[in-house]
Short mmCIF file of C-alpha atoms in Angstrom, two decimals:
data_model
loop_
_atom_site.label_atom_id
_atom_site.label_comp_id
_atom_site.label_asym_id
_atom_site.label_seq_id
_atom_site.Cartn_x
_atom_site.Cartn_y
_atom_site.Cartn_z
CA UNK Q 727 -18.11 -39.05 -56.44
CA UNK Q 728 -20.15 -36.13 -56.36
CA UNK Q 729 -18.87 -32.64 -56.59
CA UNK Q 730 -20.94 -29.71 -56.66
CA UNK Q 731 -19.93 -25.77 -57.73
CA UNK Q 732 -21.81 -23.05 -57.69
CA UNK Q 733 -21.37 -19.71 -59.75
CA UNK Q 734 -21.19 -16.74 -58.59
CA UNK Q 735 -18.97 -17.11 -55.64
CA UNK Q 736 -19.35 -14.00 -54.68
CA UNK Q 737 -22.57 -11.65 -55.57
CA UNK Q 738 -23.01 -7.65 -54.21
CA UNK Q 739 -26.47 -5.86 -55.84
CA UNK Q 740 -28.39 -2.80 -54.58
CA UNK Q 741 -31.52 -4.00 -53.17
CA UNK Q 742 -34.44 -4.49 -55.35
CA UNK Q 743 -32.68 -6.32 -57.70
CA UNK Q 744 -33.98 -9.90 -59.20
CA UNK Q 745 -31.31 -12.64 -58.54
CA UNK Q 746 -29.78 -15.62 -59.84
CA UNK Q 747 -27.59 -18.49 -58.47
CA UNK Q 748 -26.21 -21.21 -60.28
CA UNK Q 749 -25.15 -24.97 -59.13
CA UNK Q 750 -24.42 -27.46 -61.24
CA UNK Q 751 -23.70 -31.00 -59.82
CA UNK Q 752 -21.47 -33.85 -61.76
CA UNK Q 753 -23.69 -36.90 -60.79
CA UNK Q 754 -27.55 -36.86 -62.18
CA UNK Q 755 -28.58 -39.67 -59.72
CA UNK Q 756 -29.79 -37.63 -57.24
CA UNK Q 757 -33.41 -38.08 -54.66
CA UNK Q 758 -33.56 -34.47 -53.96
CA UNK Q 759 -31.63 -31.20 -54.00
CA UNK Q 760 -32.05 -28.97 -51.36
CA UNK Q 761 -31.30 -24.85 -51.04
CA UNK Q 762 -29.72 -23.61 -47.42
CA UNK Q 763 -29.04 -20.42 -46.59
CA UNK Q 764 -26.00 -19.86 -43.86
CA UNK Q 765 -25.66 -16.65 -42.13
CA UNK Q 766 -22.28 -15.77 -40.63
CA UNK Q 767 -20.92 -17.98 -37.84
CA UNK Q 768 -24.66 -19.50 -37.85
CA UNK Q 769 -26.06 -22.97 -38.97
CA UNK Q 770 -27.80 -23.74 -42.18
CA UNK Q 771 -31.46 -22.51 -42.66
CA UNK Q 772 -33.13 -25.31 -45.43
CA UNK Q 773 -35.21 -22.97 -48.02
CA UNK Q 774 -36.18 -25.32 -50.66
CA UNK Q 775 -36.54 -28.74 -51.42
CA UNK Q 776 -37.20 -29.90 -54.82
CA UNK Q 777 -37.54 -33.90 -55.30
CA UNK Q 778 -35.81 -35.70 -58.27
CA UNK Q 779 -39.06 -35.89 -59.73
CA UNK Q 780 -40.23 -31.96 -59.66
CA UNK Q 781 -39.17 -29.00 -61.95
CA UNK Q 782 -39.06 -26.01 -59.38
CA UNK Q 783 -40.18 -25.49 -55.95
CA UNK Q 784 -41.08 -22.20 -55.02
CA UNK Q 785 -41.05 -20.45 -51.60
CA UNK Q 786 -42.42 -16.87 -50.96
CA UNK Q 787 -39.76 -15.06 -53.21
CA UNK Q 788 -37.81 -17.90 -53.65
CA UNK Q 789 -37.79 -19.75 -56.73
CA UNK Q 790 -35.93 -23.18 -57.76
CA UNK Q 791 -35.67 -25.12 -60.47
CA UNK Q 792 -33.98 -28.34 -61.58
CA UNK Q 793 -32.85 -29.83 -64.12
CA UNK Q 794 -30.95 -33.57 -63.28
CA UNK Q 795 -30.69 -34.50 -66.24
CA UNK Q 796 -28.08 -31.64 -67.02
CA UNK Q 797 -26.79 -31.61 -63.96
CA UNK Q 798 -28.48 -27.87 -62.92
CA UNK Q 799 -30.23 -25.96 -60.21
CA UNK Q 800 -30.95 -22.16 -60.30
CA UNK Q 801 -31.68 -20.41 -57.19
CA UNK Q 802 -34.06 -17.06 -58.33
CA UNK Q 803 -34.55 -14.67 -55.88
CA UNK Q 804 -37.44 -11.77 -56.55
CA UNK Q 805 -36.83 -8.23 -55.29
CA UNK Q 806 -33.63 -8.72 -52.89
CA UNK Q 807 -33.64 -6.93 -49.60
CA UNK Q 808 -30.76 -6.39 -47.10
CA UNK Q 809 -31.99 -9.49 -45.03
CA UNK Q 810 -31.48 -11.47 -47.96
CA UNK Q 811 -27.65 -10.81 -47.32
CA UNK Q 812 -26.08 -15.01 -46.57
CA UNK Q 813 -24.27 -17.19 -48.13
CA UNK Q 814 -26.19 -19.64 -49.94
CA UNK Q 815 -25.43 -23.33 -50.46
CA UNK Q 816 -26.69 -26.38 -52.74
CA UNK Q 817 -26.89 -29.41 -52.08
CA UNK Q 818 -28.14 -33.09 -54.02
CA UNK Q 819 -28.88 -35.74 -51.87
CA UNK Q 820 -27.45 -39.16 -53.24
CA UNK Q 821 -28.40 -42.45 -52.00
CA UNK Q 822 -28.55 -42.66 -48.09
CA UNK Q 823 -29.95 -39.59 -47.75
CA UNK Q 824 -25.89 -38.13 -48.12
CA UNK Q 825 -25.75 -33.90 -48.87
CA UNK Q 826 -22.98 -32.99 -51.24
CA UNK Q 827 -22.29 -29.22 -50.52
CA UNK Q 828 -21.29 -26.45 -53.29
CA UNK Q 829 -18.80 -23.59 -52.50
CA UNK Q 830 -21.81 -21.68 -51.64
CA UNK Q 831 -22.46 -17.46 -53.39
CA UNK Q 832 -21.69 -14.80 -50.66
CA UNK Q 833 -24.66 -12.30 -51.51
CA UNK Q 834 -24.76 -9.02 -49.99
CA UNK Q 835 -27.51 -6.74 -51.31
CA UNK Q 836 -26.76 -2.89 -50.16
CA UNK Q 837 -29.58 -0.91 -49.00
CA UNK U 1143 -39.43 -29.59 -39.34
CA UNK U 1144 -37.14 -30.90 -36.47
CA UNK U 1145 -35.61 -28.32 -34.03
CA UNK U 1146 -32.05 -29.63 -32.96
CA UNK U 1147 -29.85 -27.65 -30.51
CA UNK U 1148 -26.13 -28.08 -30.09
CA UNK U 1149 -23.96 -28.17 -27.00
CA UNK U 1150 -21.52 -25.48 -26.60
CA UNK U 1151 -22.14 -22.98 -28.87
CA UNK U 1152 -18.26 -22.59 -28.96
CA UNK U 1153 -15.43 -23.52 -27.19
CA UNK U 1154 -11.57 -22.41 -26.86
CA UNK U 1155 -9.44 -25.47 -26.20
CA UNK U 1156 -5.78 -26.21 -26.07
CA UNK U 1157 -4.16 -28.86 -27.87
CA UNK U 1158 -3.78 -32.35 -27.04
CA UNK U 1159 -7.42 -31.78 -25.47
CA UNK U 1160 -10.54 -33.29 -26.24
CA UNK U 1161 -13.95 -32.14 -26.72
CA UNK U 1162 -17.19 -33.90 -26.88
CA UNK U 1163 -20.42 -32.15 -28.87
CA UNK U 1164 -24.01 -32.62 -28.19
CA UNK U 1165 -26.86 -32.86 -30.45
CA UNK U 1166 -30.40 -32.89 -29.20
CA UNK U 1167 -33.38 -33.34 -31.47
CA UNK U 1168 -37.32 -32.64 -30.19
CA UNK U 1169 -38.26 -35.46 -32.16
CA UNK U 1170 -37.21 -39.34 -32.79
CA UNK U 1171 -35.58 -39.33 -36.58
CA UNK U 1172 -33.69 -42.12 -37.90
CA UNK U 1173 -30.80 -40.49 -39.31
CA UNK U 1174 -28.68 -38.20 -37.98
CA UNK U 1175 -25.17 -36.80 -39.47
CA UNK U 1176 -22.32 -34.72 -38.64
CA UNK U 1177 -20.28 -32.13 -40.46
CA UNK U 1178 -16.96 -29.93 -40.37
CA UNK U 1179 -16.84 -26.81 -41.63
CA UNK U 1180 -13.82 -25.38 -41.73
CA UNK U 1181 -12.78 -21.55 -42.22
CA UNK U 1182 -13.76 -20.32 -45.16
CA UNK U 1183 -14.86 -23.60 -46.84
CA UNK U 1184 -17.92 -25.61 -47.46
CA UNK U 1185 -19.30 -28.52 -45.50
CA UNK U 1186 -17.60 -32.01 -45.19
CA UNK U 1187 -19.37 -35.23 -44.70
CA UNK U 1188 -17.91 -36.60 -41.20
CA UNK U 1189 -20.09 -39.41 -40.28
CA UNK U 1190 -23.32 -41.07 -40.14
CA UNK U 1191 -24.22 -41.40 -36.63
CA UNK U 1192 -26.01 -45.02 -36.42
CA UNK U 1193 -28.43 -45.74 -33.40
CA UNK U 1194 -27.63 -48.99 -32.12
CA UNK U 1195 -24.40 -49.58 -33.94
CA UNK U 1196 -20.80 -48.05 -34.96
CA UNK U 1197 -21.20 -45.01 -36.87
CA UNK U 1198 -20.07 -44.76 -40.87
CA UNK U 1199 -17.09 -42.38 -41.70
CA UNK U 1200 -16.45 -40.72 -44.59
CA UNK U 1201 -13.35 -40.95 -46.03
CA UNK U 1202 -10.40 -38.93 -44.53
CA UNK U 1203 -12.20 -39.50 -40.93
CA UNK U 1204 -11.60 -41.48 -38.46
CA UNK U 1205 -13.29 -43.35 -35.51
CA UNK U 1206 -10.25 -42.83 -32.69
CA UNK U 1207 -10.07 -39.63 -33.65
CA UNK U 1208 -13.87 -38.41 -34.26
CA UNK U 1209 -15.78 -41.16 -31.89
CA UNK U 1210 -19.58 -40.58 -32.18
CA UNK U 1211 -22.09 -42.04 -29.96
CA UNK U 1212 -26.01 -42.29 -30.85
CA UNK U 1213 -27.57 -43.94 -27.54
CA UNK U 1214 -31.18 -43.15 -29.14
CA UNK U 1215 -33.46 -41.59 -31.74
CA UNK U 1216 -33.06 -38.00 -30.08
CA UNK U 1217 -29.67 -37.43 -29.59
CA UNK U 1218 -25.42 -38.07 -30.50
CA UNK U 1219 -22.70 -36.77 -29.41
CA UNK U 1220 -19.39 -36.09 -32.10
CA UNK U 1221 -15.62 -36.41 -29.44
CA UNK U 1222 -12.64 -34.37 -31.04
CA UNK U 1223 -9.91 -36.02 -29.92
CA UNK U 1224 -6.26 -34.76 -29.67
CA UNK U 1225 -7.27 -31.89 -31.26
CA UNK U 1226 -4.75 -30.16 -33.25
CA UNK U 1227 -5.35 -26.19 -34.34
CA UNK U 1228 -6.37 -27.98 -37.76
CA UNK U 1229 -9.16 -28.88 -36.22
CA UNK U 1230 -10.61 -25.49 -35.46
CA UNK U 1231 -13.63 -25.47 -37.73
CA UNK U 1232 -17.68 -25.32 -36.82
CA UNK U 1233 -18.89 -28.88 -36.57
CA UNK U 1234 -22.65 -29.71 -37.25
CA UNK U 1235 -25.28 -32.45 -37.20
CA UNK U 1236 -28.26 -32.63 -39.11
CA UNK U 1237 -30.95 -34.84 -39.29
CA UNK U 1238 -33.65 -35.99 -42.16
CA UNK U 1239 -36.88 -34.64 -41.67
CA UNK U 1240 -39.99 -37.19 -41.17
CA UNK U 1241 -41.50 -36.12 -44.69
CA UNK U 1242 -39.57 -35.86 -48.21
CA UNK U 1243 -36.10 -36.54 -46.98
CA UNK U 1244 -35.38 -33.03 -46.55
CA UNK U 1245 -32.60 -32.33 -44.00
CA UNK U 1246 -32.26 -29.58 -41.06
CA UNK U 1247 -29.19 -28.83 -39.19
CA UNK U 1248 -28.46 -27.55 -35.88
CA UNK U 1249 -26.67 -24.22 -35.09
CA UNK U 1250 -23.13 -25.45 -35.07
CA UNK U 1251 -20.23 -25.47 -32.36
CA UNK U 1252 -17.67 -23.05 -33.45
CA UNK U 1253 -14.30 -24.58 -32.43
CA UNK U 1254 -10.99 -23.01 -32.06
CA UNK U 1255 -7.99 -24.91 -31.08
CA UNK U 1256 -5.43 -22.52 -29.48
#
């Protein structure tokens, strides 16, 4: 069974500041892995998409990268604003197309 | 991308009650899914809503409890049955994109069980 945890839980930076977010996932034989973001009482936006067979994925000042063989994705993001403030979730797909969600990281980034 | 809208938004409902969830996608996709997420946790694999036969439950979840219909490629609804205040949580569906497998959700019912 899958099980998925992501470090920090919780993350509060003045803005401007270059981010990182950690998941790390217990079963390598995943298609894809897949960044949301979830704002309060709101669904999940999708941010990034990186297939089993790609390194990083990179979005505007989003960056992620995987690694399946260890088991790791890191979410960077570049010059953090206020709107940046979510909670942000990761999530492997395993066979039939089946999302195994982390914890999430709260981030608030103070103006 | 698919855009998927959910009906209600939210809902206040008494226990012992029942409440039945839309999902409406503006395009035909194959697989669709639904979610709980309850306070202060993480998503939770309900189902896989199947068009044209029963849906697949995760374990922990039941069919006379969480009955889901999928009459075609657009939409599903998710019933709450006998709902307890446990089940106060948002509930979502999602579906898998045309391209890549990526998935996109809909904006979630928020429901509270009084």
């Amino acid at each position: 069974k899958q099980e998925v945890t992501q470090i920090p839980a919780a993350l509060s930076v003045p803005e401007g500041e270059n981010l990182v977010l950690n998941c790390s996932f217990t079963d390598s034989a995943i298609y894809n892995l897949q960044w949301f973001r979830q704002d309060p009482g709101k669904g999940l936006t999708s941010l990034l998409l990186i297939q089993s067979s790609q390194r990083e994925q990179t979005s505007g000042r989003l960056n992620a990268s995987l690694d399946k063989s260890s088991g790791r994705s890191t979410l960077y993001i570049a010059a953090s604003q206020p709107g940046d403030s979510a909670t942000y979730l990761c999530a492997p797909h395993n066979a039939g197309n089946m999302l195994t969600f982390g914890g999430g990281t709260r981030l608030m980034v103070k103006p | 991308s698919a855009v998927i809208s959910q009906k209600p938004s939210r809902d206040i409902c008494q226990r012992g009650t029942s409440l039945t969830i839309q999902c409406q996608v503006d395009s035909q996709v194959t697989m669709m899914f639904w979610y709980r997420q309850q306070p202060g946790q993480s998503l939770t694999l309900i189902a896989t809503a199947n068009q044209g036969s029963e849906a697949t439950y995760e374990s922990g979840f039941v069919i006379d409890k969480f009955p889901i219909s999928r009459p075609n490629l657009t939409f599903s609804t998710l019933t709450v049955s006998n709902m307890s205040p446990e089940d106060s949580s948002i509930y979502l569906c999602s579906v898998v994109g045309a391209t890549q497998g990526e998935q996109y959700f809909g904006p979630g019912t928020r429901l509270t069980v009084t």
